[in-house]
mmCIF file of C-alpha atoms in Angstrom:
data_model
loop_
_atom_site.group_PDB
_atom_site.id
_atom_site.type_symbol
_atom_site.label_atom_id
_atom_site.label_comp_id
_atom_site.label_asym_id
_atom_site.label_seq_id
_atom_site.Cartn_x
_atom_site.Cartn_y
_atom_site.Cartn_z
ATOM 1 C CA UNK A 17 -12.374 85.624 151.149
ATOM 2 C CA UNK A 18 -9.582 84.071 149.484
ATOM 3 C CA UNK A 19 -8.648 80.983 152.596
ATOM 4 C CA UNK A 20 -12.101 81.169 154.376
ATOM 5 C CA UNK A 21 -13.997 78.578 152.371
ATOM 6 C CA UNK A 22 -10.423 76.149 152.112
ATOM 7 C CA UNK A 23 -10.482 76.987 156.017
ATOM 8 C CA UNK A 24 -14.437 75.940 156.286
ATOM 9 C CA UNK A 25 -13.432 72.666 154.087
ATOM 10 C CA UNK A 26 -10.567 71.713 156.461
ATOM 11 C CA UNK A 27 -12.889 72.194 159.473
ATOM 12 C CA UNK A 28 -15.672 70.012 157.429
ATOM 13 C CA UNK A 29 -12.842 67.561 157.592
ATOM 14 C CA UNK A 30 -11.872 68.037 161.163
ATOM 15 C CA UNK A 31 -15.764 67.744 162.113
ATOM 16 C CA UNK A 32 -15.199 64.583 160.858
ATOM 17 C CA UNK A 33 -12.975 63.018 163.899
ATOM 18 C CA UNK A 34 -14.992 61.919 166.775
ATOM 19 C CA UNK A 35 -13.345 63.680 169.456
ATOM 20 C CA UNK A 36 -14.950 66.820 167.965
ATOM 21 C CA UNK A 37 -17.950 65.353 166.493
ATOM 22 C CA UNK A 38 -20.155 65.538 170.355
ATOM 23 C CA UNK A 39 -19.181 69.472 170.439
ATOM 24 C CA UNK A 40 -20.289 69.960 166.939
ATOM 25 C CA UNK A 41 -24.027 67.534 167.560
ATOM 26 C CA UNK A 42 -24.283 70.428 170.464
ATOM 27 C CA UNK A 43 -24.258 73.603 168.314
ATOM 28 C CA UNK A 44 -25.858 72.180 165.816
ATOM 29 C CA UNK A 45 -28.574 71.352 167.674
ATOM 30 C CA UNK A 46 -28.364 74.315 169.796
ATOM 31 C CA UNK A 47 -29.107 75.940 166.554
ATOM 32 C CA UNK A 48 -31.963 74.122 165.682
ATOM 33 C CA UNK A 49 -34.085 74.586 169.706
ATOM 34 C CA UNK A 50 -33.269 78.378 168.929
ATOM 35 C CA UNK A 51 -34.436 78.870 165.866
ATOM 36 C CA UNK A 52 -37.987 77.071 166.771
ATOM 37 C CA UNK A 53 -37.548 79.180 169.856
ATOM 38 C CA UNK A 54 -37.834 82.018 167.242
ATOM 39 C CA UNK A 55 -39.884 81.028 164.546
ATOM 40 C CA UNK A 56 -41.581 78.175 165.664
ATOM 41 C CA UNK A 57 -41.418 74.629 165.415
ATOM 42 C CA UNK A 58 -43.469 74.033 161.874
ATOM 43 C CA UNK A 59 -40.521 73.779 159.125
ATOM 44 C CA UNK A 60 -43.139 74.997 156.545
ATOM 45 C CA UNK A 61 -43.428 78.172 158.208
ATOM 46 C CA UNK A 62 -39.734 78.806 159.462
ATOM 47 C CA UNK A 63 -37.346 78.476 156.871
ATOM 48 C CA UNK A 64 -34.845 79.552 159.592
ATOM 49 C CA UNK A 65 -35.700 76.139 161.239
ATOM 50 C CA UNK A 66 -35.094 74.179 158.156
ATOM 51 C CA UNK A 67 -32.280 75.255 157.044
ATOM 52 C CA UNK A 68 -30.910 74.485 160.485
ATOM 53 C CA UNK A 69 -32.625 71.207 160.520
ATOM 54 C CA UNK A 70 -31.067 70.403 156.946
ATOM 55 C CA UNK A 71 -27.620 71.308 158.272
ATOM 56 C CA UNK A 72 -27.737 68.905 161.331
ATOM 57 C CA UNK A 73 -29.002 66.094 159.400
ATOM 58 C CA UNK A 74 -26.329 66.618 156.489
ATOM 59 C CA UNK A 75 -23.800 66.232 159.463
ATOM 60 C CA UNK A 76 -25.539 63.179 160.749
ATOM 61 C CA UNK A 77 -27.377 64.563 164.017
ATOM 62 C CA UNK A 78 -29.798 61.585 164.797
ATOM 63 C CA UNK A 79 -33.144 62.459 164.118
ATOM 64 C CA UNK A 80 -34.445 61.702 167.286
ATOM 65 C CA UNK A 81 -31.892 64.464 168.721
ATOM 66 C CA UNK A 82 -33.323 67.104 166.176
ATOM 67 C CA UNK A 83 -37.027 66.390 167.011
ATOM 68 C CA UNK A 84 -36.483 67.093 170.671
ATOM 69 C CA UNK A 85 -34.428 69.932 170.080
ATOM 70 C CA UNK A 86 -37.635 71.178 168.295
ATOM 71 C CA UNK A 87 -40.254 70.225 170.778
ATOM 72 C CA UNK A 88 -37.975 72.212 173.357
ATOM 73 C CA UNK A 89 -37.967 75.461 171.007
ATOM 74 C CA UNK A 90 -41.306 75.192 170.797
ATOM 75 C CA UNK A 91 -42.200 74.900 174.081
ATOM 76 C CA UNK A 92 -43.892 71.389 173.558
ATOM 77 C CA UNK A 93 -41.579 69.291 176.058
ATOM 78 C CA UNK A 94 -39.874 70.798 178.836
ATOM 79 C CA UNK A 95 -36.506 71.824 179.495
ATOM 80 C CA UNK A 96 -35.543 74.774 176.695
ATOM 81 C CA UNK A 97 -32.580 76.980 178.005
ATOM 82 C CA UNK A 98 -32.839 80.750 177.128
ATOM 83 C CA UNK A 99 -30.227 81.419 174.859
ATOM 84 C CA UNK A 100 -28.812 84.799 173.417
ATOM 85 C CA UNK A 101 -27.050 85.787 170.776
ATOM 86 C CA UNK A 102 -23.557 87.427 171.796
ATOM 87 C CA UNK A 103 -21.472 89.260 168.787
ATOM 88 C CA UNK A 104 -17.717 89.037 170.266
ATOM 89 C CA UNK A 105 -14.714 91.433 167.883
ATOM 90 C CA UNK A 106 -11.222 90.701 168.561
ATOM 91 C CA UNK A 107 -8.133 90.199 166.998
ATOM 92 C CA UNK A 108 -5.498 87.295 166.136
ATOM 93 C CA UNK A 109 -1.556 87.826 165.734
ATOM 94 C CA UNK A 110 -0.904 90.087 162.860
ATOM 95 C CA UNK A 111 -3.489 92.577 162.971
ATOM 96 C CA UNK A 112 -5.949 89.936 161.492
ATOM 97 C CA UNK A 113 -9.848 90.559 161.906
ATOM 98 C CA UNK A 114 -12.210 88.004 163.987
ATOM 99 C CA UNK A 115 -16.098 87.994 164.784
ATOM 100 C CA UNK A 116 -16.948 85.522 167.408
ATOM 101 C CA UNK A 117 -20.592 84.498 167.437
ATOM 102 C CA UNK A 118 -21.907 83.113 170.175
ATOM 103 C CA UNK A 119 -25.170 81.385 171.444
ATOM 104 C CA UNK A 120 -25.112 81.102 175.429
ATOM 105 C CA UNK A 121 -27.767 80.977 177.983
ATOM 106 C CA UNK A 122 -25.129 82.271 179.852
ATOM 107 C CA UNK A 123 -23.542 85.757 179.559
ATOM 108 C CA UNK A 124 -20.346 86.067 181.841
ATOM 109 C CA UNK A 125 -19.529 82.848 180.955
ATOM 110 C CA UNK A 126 -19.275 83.309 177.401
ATOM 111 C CA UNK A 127 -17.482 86.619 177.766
ATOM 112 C CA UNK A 128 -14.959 84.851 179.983
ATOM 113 C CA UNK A 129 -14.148 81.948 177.702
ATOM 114 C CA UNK A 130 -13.753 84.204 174.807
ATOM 115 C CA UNK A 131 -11.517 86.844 175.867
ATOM 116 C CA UNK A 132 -9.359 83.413 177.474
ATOM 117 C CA UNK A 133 -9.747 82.120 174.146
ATOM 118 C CA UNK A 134 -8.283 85.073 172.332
ATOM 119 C CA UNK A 135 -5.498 85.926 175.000
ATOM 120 C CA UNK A 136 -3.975 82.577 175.941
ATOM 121 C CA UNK A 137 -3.581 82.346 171.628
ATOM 122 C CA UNK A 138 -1.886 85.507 171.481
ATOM 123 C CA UNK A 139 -4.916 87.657 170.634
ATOM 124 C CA UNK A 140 -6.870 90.563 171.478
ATOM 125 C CA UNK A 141 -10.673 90.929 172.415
ATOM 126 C CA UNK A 142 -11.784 94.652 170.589
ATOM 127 C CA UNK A 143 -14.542 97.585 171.161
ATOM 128 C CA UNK A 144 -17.779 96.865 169.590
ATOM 129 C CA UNK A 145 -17.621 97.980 165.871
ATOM 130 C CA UNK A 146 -13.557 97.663 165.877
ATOM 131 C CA UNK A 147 -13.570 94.640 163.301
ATOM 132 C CA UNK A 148 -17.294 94.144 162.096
ATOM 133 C CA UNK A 149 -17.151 97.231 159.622
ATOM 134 C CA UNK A 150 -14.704 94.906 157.762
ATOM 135 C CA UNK A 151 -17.634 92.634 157.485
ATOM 136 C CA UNK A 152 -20.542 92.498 155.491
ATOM 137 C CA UNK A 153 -23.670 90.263 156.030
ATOM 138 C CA UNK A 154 -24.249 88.035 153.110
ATOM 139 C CA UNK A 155 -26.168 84.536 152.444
ATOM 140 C CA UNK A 156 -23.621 81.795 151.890
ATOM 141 C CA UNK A 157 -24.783 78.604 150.393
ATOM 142 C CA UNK A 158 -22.682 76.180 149.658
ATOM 143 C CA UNK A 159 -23.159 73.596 146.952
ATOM 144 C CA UNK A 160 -20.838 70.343 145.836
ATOM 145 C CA UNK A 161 -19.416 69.502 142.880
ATOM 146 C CA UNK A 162 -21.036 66.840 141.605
ATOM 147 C CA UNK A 163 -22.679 64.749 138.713
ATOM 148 C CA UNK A 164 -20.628 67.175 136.145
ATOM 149 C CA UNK A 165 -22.394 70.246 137.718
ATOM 150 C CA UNK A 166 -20.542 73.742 136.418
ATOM 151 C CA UNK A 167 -20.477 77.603 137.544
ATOM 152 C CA UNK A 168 -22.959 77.838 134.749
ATOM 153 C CA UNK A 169 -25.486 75.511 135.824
ATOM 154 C CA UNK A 170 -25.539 76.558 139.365
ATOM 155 C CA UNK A 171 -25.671 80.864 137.936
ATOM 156 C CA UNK A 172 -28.233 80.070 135.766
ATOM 157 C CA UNK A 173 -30.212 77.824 138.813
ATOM 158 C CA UNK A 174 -30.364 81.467 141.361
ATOM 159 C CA UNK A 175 -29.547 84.461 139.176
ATOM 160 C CA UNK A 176 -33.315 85.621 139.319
ATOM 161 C CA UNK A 177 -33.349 84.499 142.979
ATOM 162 C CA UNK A 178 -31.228 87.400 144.197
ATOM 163 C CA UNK A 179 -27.797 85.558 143.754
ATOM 164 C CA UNK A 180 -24.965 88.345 143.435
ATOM 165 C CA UNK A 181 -21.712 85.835 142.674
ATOM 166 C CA UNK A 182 -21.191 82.457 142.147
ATOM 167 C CA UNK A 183 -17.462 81.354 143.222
ATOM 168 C CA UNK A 184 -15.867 77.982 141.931
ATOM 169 C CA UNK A 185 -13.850 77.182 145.662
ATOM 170 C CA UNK A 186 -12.635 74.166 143.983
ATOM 171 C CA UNK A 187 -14.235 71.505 145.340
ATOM 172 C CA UNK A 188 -17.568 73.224 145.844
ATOM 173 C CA UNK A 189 -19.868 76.603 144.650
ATOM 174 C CA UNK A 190 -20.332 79.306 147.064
ATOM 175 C CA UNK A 191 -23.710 81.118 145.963
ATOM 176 C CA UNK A 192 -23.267 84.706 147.536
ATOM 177 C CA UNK A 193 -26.329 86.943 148.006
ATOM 178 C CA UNK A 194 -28.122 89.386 150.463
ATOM 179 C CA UNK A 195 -29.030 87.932 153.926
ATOM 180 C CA UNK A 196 -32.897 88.879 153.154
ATOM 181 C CA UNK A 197 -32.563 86.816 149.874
ATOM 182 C CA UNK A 198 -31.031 83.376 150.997
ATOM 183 C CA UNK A 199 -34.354 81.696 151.079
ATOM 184 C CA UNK A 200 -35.153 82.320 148.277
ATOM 185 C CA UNK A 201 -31.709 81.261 146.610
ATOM 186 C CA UNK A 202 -31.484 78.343 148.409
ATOM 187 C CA UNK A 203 -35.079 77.233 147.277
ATOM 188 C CA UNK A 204 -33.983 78.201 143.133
ATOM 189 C CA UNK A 205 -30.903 75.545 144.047
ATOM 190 C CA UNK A 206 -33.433 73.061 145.111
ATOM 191 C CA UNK A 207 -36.354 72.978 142.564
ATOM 192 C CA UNK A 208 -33.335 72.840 139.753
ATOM 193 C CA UNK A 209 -32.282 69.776 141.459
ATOM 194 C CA UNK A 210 -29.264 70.522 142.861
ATOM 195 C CA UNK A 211 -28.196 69.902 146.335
ATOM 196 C CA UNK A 212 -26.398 71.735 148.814
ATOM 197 C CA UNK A 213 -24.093 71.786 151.649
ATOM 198 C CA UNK A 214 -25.039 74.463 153.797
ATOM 199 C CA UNK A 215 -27.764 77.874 153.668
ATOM 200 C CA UNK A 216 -27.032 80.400 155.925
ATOM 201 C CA UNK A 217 -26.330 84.004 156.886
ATOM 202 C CA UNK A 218 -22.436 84.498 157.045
ATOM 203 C CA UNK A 219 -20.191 87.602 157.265
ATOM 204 C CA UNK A 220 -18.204 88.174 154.475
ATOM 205 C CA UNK A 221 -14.783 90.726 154.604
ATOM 206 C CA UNK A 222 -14.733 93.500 152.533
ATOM 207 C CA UNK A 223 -11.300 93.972 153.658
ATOM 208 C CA UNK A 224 -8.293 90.654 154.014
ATOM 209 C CA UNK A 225 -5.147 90.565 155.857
ATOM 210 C CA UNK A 226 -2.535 88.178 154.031
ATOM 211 C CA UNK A 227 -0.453 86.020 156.170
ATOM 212 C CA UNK A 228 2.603 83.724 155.514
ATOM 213 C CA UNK A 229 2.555 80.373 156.203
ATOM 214 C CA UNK A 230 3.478 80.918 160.379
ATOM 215 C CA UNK A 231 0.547 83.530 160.468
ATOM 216 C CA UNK A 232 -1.881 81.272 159.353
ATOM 217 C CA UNK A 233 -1.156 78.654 161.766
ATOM 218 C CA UNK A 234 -1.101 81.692 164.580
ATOM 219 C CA UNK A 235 -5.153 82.572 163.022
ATOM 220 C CA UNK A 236 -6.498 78.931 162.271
ATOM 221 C CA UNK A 237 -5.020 77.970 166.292
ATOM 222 C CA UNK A 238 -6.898 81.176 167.648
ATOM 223 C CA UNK A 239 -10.107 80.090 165.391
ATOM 224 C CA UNK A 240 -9.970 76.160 167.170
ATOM 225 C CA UNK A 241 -9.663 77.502 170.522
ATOM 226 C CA UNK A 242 -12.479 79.504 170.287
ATOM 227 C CA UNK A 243 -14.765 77.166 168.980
ATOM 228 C CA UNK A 244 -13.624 74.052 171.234
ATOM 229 C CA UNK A 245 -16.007 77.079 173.778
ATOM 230 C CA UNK A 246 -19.377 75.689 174.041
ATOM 231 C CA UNK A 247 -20.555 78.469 173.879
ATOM 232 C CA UNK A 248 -19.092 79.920 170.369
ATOM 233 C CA UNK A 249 -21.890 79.361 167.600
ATOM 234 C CA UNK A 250 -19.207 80.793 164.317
ATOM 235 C CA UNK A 251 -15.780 82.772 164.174
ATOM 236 C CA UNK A 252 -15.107 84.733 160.748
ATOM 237 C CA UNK A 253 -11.723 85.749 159.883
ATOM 238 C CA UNK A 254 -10.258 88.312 157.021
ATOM 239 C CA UNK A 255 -7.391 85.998 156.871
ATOM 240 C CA UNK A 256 -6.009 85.952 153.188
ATOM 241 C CA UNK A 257 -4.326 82.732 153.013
ATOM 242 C CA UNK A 258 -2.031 82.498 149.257
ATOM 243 C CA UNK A 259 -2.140 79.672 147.578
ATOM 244 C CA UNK A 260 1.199 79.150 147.932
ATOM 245 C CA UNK A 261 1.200 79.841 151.477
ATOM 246 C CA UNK A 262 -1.689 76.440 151.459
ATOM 247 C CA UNK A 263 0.251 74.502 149.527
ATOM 248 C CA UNK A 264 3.144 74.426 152.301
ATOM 249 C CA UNK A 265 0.506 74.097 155.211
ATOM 250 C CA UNK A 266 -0.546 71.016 153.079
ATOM 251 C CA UNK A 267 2.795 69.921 153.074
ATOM 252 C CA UNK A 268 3.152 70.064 156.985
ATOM 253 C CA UNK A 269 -0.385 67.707 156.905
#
């Protein structure tokens, strides 16, 4: 995973600017209608629903914005779209591995914009199966460094939770566990006190492709594309990104 969580905190960054801040309100709350959709829209009973809830708000969806995106999922106010989830594979220049998840109430359109997506970048759409044995389902959450907080404080917070790993991906924890236990992990986290970023299911490579510093401007251009699609919920990469390879892409910044 070495490069996928510095690649999630330049995109935290980029989510920042305003130009893409409207696209990312729209999955975000796309999220949240679908997963009352699912579970329904009490938060006490869907922990699906919070934890997409908590993630809109900690990027600063309006509240008013998240409430009607869960009367819609619920079926209390009008005007819900049916939305599916759509598991693209493909591949970027260099042989390196991507899973494009999308949420689209609309099929052919989402195929379309994908395999566009991949091929105008210099990339390939793949059979089902083709990339995601390279993955494996895990819960991701992600916690900040802060108030002195250590690797020790946040192991000792989940480890009877179901936490496998705790990594230190400098300036935040990433508290890796089974899907089925991120609940529960994410709740350990919060009655110790500590906050967090982001809970959620996330596919994790078992196996990385390295790339020099040109190949990992060919990957993180092919990632962008696909998610400026409205349709694209998530891309995951095995891109292994040295440090040393970062520290001249930092350079370029």
């Amino acid at each position: 995973m070495a490069g996928h969580s510095k690649w999630a905190t330049t995109k935290h960054k980029k989510a920042a600017i305003d130009a893409k801040r409207g696209k990312l309100f729209a999955k975000l709350i796309k999220n949240v209608e679908v997963a009352a959709r699912t579970g329904g829209g009490d938060v006490e009973g869907n922990p699906t629903l919070y934890d997409a809830i908590q993630k809109a708000k900690k990027n600063s969806v309006p509240n008013e914005n998240i409430d009607r995106a869960v009367k819609r999922g619920s079926g209390a106010e009008a005007g819900g779209a049916e939305y599916q989830t759509i598991m693209y594979e493909g591949y970027a220049p260099g042989g390196v591995g991507l899973l494009v998840e999308c949420l689209t109430d609309n099929r052919n359109r989402a195929a379309a914009e994908v395999r566009t997506g991949l091929t105008r970048s210099g990339g390939t759409l793949a059979e089902p199966g083709a990339v995601s044995y390279m993955f494996t389902r895990k819960g991701v959450v992600v916690v900040p460094k802060t108030d002195g907080l250590t690797e020790d404080d946040v192991l000792m917070a989940v480890l009877e939770a179901g936490a496998e790993e705790v990594k230190d991906e400098g300036e935040t924890f990433e508290v890796i566990s089974e899907a089925t236990d991120l609940v529960e992990v994410r709740t350990a986290l919060q009655a110790a006190g500590h906050d967090y970023d982001s809970a959620e299911a996330s596919f994790i490579p078992s196996v990385e492709v390295p790339v020099d510093a040109d190949g990992a401007r060919k990957v993180f251009r092919i990632i962008e594309t696909l998610e400026d699609s409205d349709d694209v919920q998530n891309v995951w990469s095995n891109v292994d990104v040295p440090d040393e390879v970062w520290a001249k892409l930092d350079e370029e910044d």
